Amino acid sequence: MIQELHDIQAAAGATFAELTTSETVPVSFGNDAEAIAATKQGAALYDRTHWGRIQISHSDRLRFLHNQSTNNFNILKPGQGCDTVFVTSTARTIDLATAYATEDAVLLLVSANRRRQLLELLDRYIFPMDRVELTDLTDTTVAFSFLGPESTQLLEKIGVAELENQPYATHKLINFAGMEVRVAVGSGLATPGYTLIAPASGAAKLWHELVKAGAVPMGDRVWEQLRIEQGRPAPDFELTDDYNPLEARLLHTITYDKGCYIGQETIARLNTYKGVKQQLWGVQLSGAVEPGTAVTIGEEKVGKLTSFTETESGFFGLAYIRTKAGGEGLKVQVGEIAGEVVNLPFLSC
């Protein structure tokens, strides 16, 4: 079923690569400049099928997730959703996930390289009395995201008008092209858009219809560039055992008055005592730099570059920078390269 999708994508010019998690993704459709332009003036279509989709069902699902991650699940009603961060017992980041509450389940959209770890983590915390069931839906579903200002008009072409101007992660189930498709507000980045989750059996047909409606296919290379430019932290780069959600500036995912959850004591203490020693920022760079390079002011190390990309407007990176050193506008050196600290749309929205 996924092969049929890949065949259609290959016919449209896609080249593929295998991730370390063994999923195959379209890296580029040979149209990177056109895809970037579509995110600014039209609507680009990104295949997120390699991301994980975990379903949590039964009557204790909201309480269970409430106790496992940083956001408030107890207030979610069917059709609503939120971003949340899964952390270790010492509040070190594991993954940034998006949750969609339905009538009888919660669907988590998680990073590809954290799906198995999160399944094991969640399963470990299900106790005999918990009415909770985990189901990995990754192989039986697909996920696509629209990105760009024309995303709403594109959705209207396929018969969805009710989600315009709705809060982030609001979602509904529609019938399109003979299949049930869940459509949610939010592209996964700061760029406005929507995310669609559908049965894998209809993947090729759905992709074909969306492109026919005017979406410009976009590969993983462009997504990675936009992710870094906009500041969405990613596992193995910005989300690791070295950092917590406050340092990653994922403030929209944290509810401070929700009571006990894994990592809660550390997060509460950091917040109460202003203990955030470093924060994630963008760095406009004068040249190319390898991730892992130290960020310095004079002779003093003040941080570390975690991600790097080249954009049409120059070189850009993400870096954790010591809070006391400063923030936006700060002039720094990254290795031998000059840089200036800038704010990030994803962490400001």
Short mmCIF file of C-alpha atoms in Angstrom, two decimals:
data_model
loop_
_atom_site.label_atom_id
_atom_site.label_comp_id
_atom_site.label_asym_id
_atom_site.label_seq_id
_atom_site.Cartn_x
_atom_site.Cartn_y
_atom_site.Cartn_z
CA MET A 1 0.00 0.00 0.00
CA ILE A 2 2.81 2.40 0.89
CA GLN A 3 4.73 1.16 -2.14
CA GLU A 4 1.88 2.39 -4.35
CA LEU A 5 2.25 5.83 -2.72
CA HIS A 6 6.00 5.78 -3.31
CA ASP A 7 5.43 4.80 -6.95
CA ILE A 8 3.24 7.87 -7.49
CA GLN A 9 5.79 10.06 -5.72
CA ALA A 10 8.66 8.60 -7.77
CA ALA A 11 6.73 9.30 -10.97
CA ALA A 12 6.51 12.93 -9.81
CA GLY A 13 10.30 13.11 -9.48
CA ALA A 14 10.85 11.99 -5.88
CA THR A 15 14.18 10.60 -4.76
CA PHE A 16 14.17 8.49 -1.60
CA ALA A 17 16.42 7.74 1.36
CA GLU A 18 16.21 5.30 4.23
CA LEU A 19 16.21 6.72 7.74
CA THR A 20 18.17 5.17 10.60
CA THR A 21 14.77 3.88 11.79
CA SER A 22 14.54 2.00 8.42
CA GLU A 23 11.57 4.02 7.08
CA THR A 24 11.90 5.21 3.48
CA VAL A 25 11.11 8.88 2.86
CA PRO A 26 10.95 11.16 -0.20
CA VAL A 27 13.99 13.42 0.31
CA SER A 28 13.21 15.73 -2.61
CA PHE A 29 10.88 16.00 -5.59
CA GLY A 30 13.53 17.93 -7.53
CA ASN A 31 11.57 21.11 -6.86
CA ASP A 32 12.98 22.38 -3.55
CA ALA A 33 12.82 26.08 -4.52
CA GLU A 34 9.24 25.69 -5.78
CA ALA A 35 8.23 23.83 -2.59
CA ILE A 36 9.70 26.55 -0.36
CA ALA A 37 7.87 29.19 -2.43
CA ALA A 38 4.63 27.22 -1.99
CA THR A 39 4.99 27.34 1.81
CA LYS A 40 5.09 31.16 1.53
CA GLN A 41 2.58 31.81 -1.25
CA GLY A 42 0.61 28.63 -1.85
CA ALA A 43 0.37 25.20 -0.26
CA ALA A 44 3.08 22.54 -0.04
CA LEU A 45 2.34 18.88 0.73
CA TYR A 46 4.73 16.94 2.99
CA ASP A 47 4.56 13.19 3.57
CA ARG A 48 4.86 12.51 7.34
CA THR A 49 4.02 8.81 7.07
CA HIS A 50 7.41 7.89 8.59
CA TRP A 51 6.34 9.67 11.81
CA GLY A 52 4.82 7.41 14.48
CA ARG A 53 1.08 7.20 15.25
CA ILE A 54 0.20 5.70 18.63
CA GLN A 55 -3.39 5.23 19.77
CA ILE A 56 -4.27 5.23 23.47
CA SER A 57 -7.80 3.94 24.11
CA HIS A 58 -10.18 2.91 26.94
CA SER A 59 -11.63 4.92 29.78
CA ASP A 60 -8.43 5.91 31.59
CA ARG A 61 -6.69 7.26 28.47
CA LEU A 62 -6.80 10.98 29.39
CA ARG A 63 -5.78 10.46 33.00
CA PHE A 64 -2.98 8.16 31.89
CA LEU A 65 -1.52 10.61 29.37
CA HIS A 66 -2.02 13.46 31.84
CA ASN A 67 0.37 11.62 34.17
CA GLN A 68 2.93 10.83 31.45
CA SER A 69 3.67 14.18 29.80
CA THR A 70 3.81 17.95 30.31
CA ASN A 71 0.44 19.21 29.08
CA ASN A 72 -3.08 19.05 30.56
CA PHE A 73 -4.98 16.12 29.05
CA ASN A 74 -7.82 16.13 31.58
CA ILE A 75 -9.38 19.21 29.99
CA LEU A 76 -9.34 17.85 26.42
CA LYS A 77 -12.70 17.25 24.75
CA PRO A 78 -13.24 15.15 21.61
CA GLY A 79 -12.16 17.19 18.60
CA GLN A 80 -9.49 19.06 20.58
CA GLY A 81 -5.75 18.47 20.80
CA CYS A 82 -2.43 19.85 22.01
CA ASP A 83 1.32 19.57 21.81
CA THR A 84 2.99 17.81 24.72
CA VAL A 85 6.52 16.75 25.69
CA PHE A 86 7.46 13.33 27.01
CA VAL A 87 10.32 13.59 29.47
CA THR A 88 12.42 11.37 31.73
CA SER A 89 11.99 11.31 35.51
CA THR A 90 14.59 14.11 35.68
CA ALA A 91 12.71 16.13 33.01
CA ARG A 92 15.14 15.46 30.17
CA THR A 93 13.41 15.65 26.81
CA ILE A 94 12.39 12.53 24.89
CA ASP A 95 10.00 13.86 22.23
CA LEU A 96 7.63 16.64 21.24
CA ALA A 97 4.32 15.02 20.24
CA THR A 98 0.92 16.22 19.06
CA ALA A 99 -2.17 14.63 20.64
CA TYR A 100 -5.66 14.46 19.13
CA ALA A 101 -8.54 13.50 21.44
CA THR A 102 -11.42 11.60 19.80
CA GLU A 103 -14.66 10.20 21.24
CA ASP A 104 -12.99 6.99 22.41
CA ALA A 105 -9.20 7.41 22.08
CA VAL A 106 -6.23 9.77 21.88
CA LEU A 107 -4.02 9.64 18.81
CA LEU A 108 -0.39 10.70 19.26
CA LEU A 109 1.71 11.88 16.32
CA VAL A 110 5.33 11.34 17.39
CA SER A 111 8.78 11.58 15.82
CA ALA A 112 9.90 8.60 13.74
CA ASN A 113 13.01 8.00 15.85
CA ARG A 114 11.06 8.02 19.12
CA ARG A 115 8.07 5.79 18.29
CA ARG A 116 9.48 2.55 19.69
CA GLN A 117 10.94 4.26 22.76
CA LEU A 118 7.60 5.93 23.56
CA LEU A 119 5.66 2.71 23.06
CA GLU A 120 7.97 0.97 25.53
CA LEU A 121 7.85 3.91 27.94
CA LEU A 122 4.06 4.13 27.95
CA ASP A 123 3.65 0.37 28.22
CA ARG A 124 5.97 0.33 31.25
CA TYR A 125 3.68 2.72 33.12
CA ILE A 126 0.42 0.85 32.50
CA PHE A 127 -0.50 -0.84 35.78
CA PRO A 128 -2.94 -3.77 36.14
CA MET A 129 -5.79 -1.51 37.32
CA ASP A 130 -5.37 0.97 34.44
CA ARG A 131 -8.03 0.77 31.73
CA VAL A 132 -5.65 1.74 28.97
CA GLU A 133 -4.71 0.06 25.70
CA LEU A 134 -1.83 1.04 23.41
CA THR A 135 -2.01 0.39 19.67
CA ASP A 136 0.71 1.22 17.17
CA LEU A 137 -1.13 2.52 14.08
CA THR A 138 2.00 3.57 12.18
CA ASP A 139 1.92 0.74 9.63
CA THR A 140 -1.83 0.94 8.98
CA THR A 141 -2.12 4.72 8.53
CA VAL A 142 -0.45 7.60 6.70
CA ALA A 143 0.06 11.24 7.66
CA PHE A 144 0.39 14.23 5.32
CA SER A 145 0.74 17.93 6.17
CA PHE A 146 -0.16 21.03 4.15
CA LEU A 147 2.02 24.07 4.73
CA GLY A 148 1.28 27.54 3.41
CA PRO A 149 -1.23 30.41 3.26
CA GLU A 150 -3.38 28.68 0.63
CA SER A 151 -3.86 25.55 2.78
CA THR A 152 -7.38 26.52 3.83
CA GLN A 153 -8.48 27.12 0.23
CA LEU A 154 -7.00 23.78 -0.73
CA LEU A 155 -8.94 22.06 2.06
CA GLU A 156 -12.13 23.75 0.86
CA LYS A 157 -11.57 22.16 -2.54
CA ILE A 158 -11.84 18.74 -0.91
CA GLY A 159 -14.91 19.79 1.07
CA VAL A 160 -13.53 20.89 4.45
CA ALA A 161 -14.45 24.43 5.53
CA GLU A 162 -15.23 24.11 9.26
CA LEU A 163 -11.63 24.20 10.53
CA GLU A 164 -10.73 27.69 9.35
CA ASN A 165 -9.71 29.95 12.28
CA GLN A 166 -10.10 27.09 14.76
CA PRO A 167 -7.56 26.60 17.61
CA TYR A 168 -4.39 24.60 17.02
CA ALA A 169 -4.90 20.80 16.93
CA THR A 170 -8.69 21.10 16.50
CA HIS A 171 -9.63 18.18 14.28
CA LYS A 172 -12.51 16.34 12.66
CA LEU A 173 -13.15 13.14 10.75
CA ILE A 174 -14.30 13.61 7.16
CA ASN A 175 -15.20 11.27 4.33
CA PHE A 176 -13.03 11.99 1.32
CA ALA A 177 -12.45 9.88 -1.78
CA GLY A 178 -14.26 6.97 -0.13
CA MET A 179 -12.15 6.91 3.04
CA GLU A 180 -12.26 8.37 6.53
CA VAL A 181 -9.62 11.08 6.92
CA ARG A 182 -8.84 12.95 10.14
CA VAL A 183 -8.02 16.59 9.38
CA ALA A 184 -6.33 18.68 12.09
CA VAL A 185 -5.32 22.33 12.37
CA GLY A 186 -1.53 22.74 12.32
CA SER A 187 1.25 21.81 9.92
CA GLY A 188 3.80 20.73 12.54
CA LEU A 189 5.74 23.95 11.97
CA ALA A 190 5.04 27.66 12.50
CA THR A 191 3.82 27.89 8.89
CA PRO A 192 -0.01 27.75 8.88
CA GLY A 193 -1.49 24.53 7.60
CA TYR A 194 -3.21 21.25 8.38
CA THR A 195 -2.32 17.62 9.07
CA LEU A 196 -4.24 14.67 7.62
CA ILE A 197 -4.22 11.12 8.98
CA ALA A 198 -5.80 8.41 6.85
CA PRO A 199 -5.82 4.62 6.28
CA ALA A 200 -2.70 3.36 4.52
CA SER A 201 -4.94 1.56 2.02
CA GLY A 202 -5.96 4.93 0.55
CA ALA A 203 -2.55 6.62 0.71
CA ALA A 204 -1.82 6.81 -3.02
CA LYS A 205 -5.34 7.98 -3.88
CA LEU A 206 -5.31 10.66 -1.19
CA TRP A 207 -1.89 11.98 -2.23
CA HIS A 208 -2.99 12.06 -5.89
CA GLU A 209 -6.18 14.00 -5.05
CA LEU A 210 -4.33 16.54 -2.90
CA VAL A 211 -1.75 17.22 -5.61
CA LYS A 212 -4.55 17.46 -8.18
CA ALA A 213 -6.22 20.07 -5.93
CA GLY A 214 -3.09 22.23 -6.17
CA ALA A 215 -0.66 21.13 -3.44
CA VAL A 216 3.04 21.24 -4.37
CA PRO A 217 4.89 18.07 -3.22
CA MET A 218 7.69 18.79 -0.74
CA GLY A 219 10.50 16.47 0.32
CA ASP A 220 12.12 15.82 3.69
CA ARG A 221 15.11 18.04 2.84
CA VAL A 222 12.90 21.13 2.65
CA TRP A 223 11.06 20.13 5.84
CA GLU A 224 14.40 19.89 7.66
CA GLN A 225 15.44 23.32 6.38
CA LEU A 226 12.14 24.85 7.53
CA ARG A 227 12.31 23.01 10.86
CA ILE A 228 15.67 24.58 11.62
CA GLU A 229 14.76 28.04 10.30
CA GLN A 230 11.57 28.08 12.37
CA GLY A 231 13.05 26.43 15.46
CA ARG A 232 11.11 23.21 15.93
CA PRO A 233 13.39 21.17 18.22
CA ALA A 234 13.98 17.59 17.07
CA PRO A 235 15.01 14.40 18.88
CA ASP A 236 18.76 13.64 18.76
CA PHE A 237 19.47 17.32 18.02
CA GLU A 238 17.65 19.65 20.42
CA LEU A 239 15.65 17.05 22.34
CA THR A 240 18.15 14.87 24.19
CA ASP A 241 19.20 13.86 27.71
CA ASP A 242 21.12 17.15 27.90
CA TYR A 243 18.07 19.42 27.82
CA ASN A 244 14.67 19.97 29.44
CA PRO A 245 11.47 21.49 27.91
CA LEU A 246 12.04 24.88 29.54
CA GLU A 247 15.48 25.10 27.95
CA ALA A 248 13.94 24.05 24.63
CA ARG A 249 11.45 26.92 25.16
CA LEU A 250 8.49 24.60 24.62
CA LEU A 251 6.46 26.69 27.06
CA HIS A 252 3.17 26.13 25.19
CA THR A 253 3.39 22.42 26.07
CA ILE A 254 3.74 22.85 29.85
CA THR A 255 0.89 23.18 32.36
CA TYR A 256 2.30 24.15 35.75
CA ASP A 257 -0.85 23.59 37.85
CA LYS A 258 -1.85 20.14 36.59
CA GLY A 259 -0.43 18.12 39.47
CA CYS A 260 1.96 15.20 39.47
CA TYR A 261 3.45 13.72 36.29
CA ILE A 262 6.78 12.22 35.24
CA GLY A 263 9.45 14.94 35.53
CA GLN A 264 7.03 17.41 37.17
CA GLU A 265 9.12 18.12 40.28
CA THR A 266 12.17 19.15 38.27
CA ILE A 267 10.16 21.34 35.88
CA ALA A 268 8.31 23.04 38.75
CA ARG A 269 11.57 23.71 40.59
CA LEU A 270 13.25 25.16 37.49
CA ASN A 271 10.26 27.42 36.89
CA THR A 272 9.86 28.54 40.52
CA TYR A 273 13.52 29.33 41.08
CA LYS A 274 14.27 30.66 37.59
CA GLY A 275 16.76 27.84 37.16
CA VAL A 276 16.86 27.71 33.35
CA LYS A 277 20.57 28.00 32.63
CA GLN A 278 20.42 27.80 28.82
CA GLN A 279 17.83 28.34 26.10
CA LEU A 280 17.30 27.42 22.46
CA TRP A 281 17.85 30.19 19.89
CA GLY A 282 18.40 30.67 16.19
CA VAL A 283 21.77 31.83 14.93
CA GLN A 284 22.20 33.67 11.63
CA LEU A 285 25.65 32.58 10.42
CA SER A 286 28.22 34.01 8.01
CA GLY A 287 29.31 30.56 6.83
CA ALA A 288 28.81 26.79 7.15
CA VAL A 289 29.35 25.15 10.56
CA GLU A 290 29.04 21.58 11.82
CA PRO A 291 26.47 20.81 14.54
CA GLY A 292 28.25 20.28 17.85
CA THR A 293 30.50 23.31 17.34
CA ALA A 294 30.95 25.51 20.42
CA VAL A 295 29.32 28.94 20.55
CA THR A 296 31.65 31.52 22.12
CA ILE A 297 31.86 35.20 23.06
CA GLY A 298 35.53 36.11 23.11
CA GLU A 299 37.29 33.26 24.91
CA GLU A 300 34.20 32.17 26.83
CA LYS A 301 32.08 29.21 25.71
CA VAL A 302 28.40 30.15 26.03
CA GLY A 303 26.68 27.35 24.11
CA LYS A 304 26.62 24.72 21.38
CA LEU A 305 25.22 24.51 17.85
CA THR A 306 22.71 21.65 17.56
CA SER A 307 21.40 21.93 13.96
CA PHE A 308 22.56 23.65 10.75
CA THR A 309 21.04 24.41 7.36
CA GLU A 310 21.70 26.54 4.31
CA THR A 311 18.78 28.68 3.15
CA GLU A 312 18.15 31.05 0.25
CA SER A 313 18.98 33.92 2.62
CA GLY A 314 22.18 32.43 4.04
CA PHE A 315 23.42 30.01 6.67
CA PHE A 316 21.37 29.30 9.78
CA GLY A 317 21.60 27.16 12.89
CA LEU A 318 19.95 26.29 16.17
CA ALA A 319 21.95 26.56 19.37
CA TYR A 320 21.53 26.31 23.10
CA ILE A 321 22.99 29.48 24.61
CA ARG A 322 23.61 30.24 28.26
CA THR A 323 20.81 32.41 29.64
CA LYS A 324 23.19 34.87 31.32
CA ALA A 325 24.99 35.50 28.01
CA GLY A 326 21.91 37.14 26.49
CA GLY A 327 19.42 36.44 23.74
CA GLU A 328 18.13 38.09 20.56
CA GLY A 329 20.72 40.38 18.94
CA LEU A 330 23.70 38.81 20.71
CA LYS A 331 26.86 38.64 18.56
CA VAL A 332 28.66 35.31 18.87
CA GLN A 333 31.32 33.12 17.25
CA VAL A 334 30.44 29.57 16.22
CA GLY A 335 33.83 28.00 15.71
CA GLU A 336 35.54 30.43 13.31
CA ILE A 337 32.22 31.73 11.95
CA ALA A 338 30.50 34.95 13.06
CA GLY A 339 26.87 34.71 14.11
CA GLU A 340 23.96 36.71 15.49
CA VAL A 341 21.30 35.29 17.80
CA VAL A 342 17.72 35.61 16.50
CA ASN A 343 14.30 34.57 17.71
CA LEU A 344 12.47 31.53 16.33
CA PRO A 345 8.90 31.56 14.94
CA PHE A 346 8.01 28.08 16.22
CA LEU A 347 8.95 29.01 19.78
CA SER A 348 7.25 32.40 19.60
CA CYS A 349 3.88 31.31 18.22
#
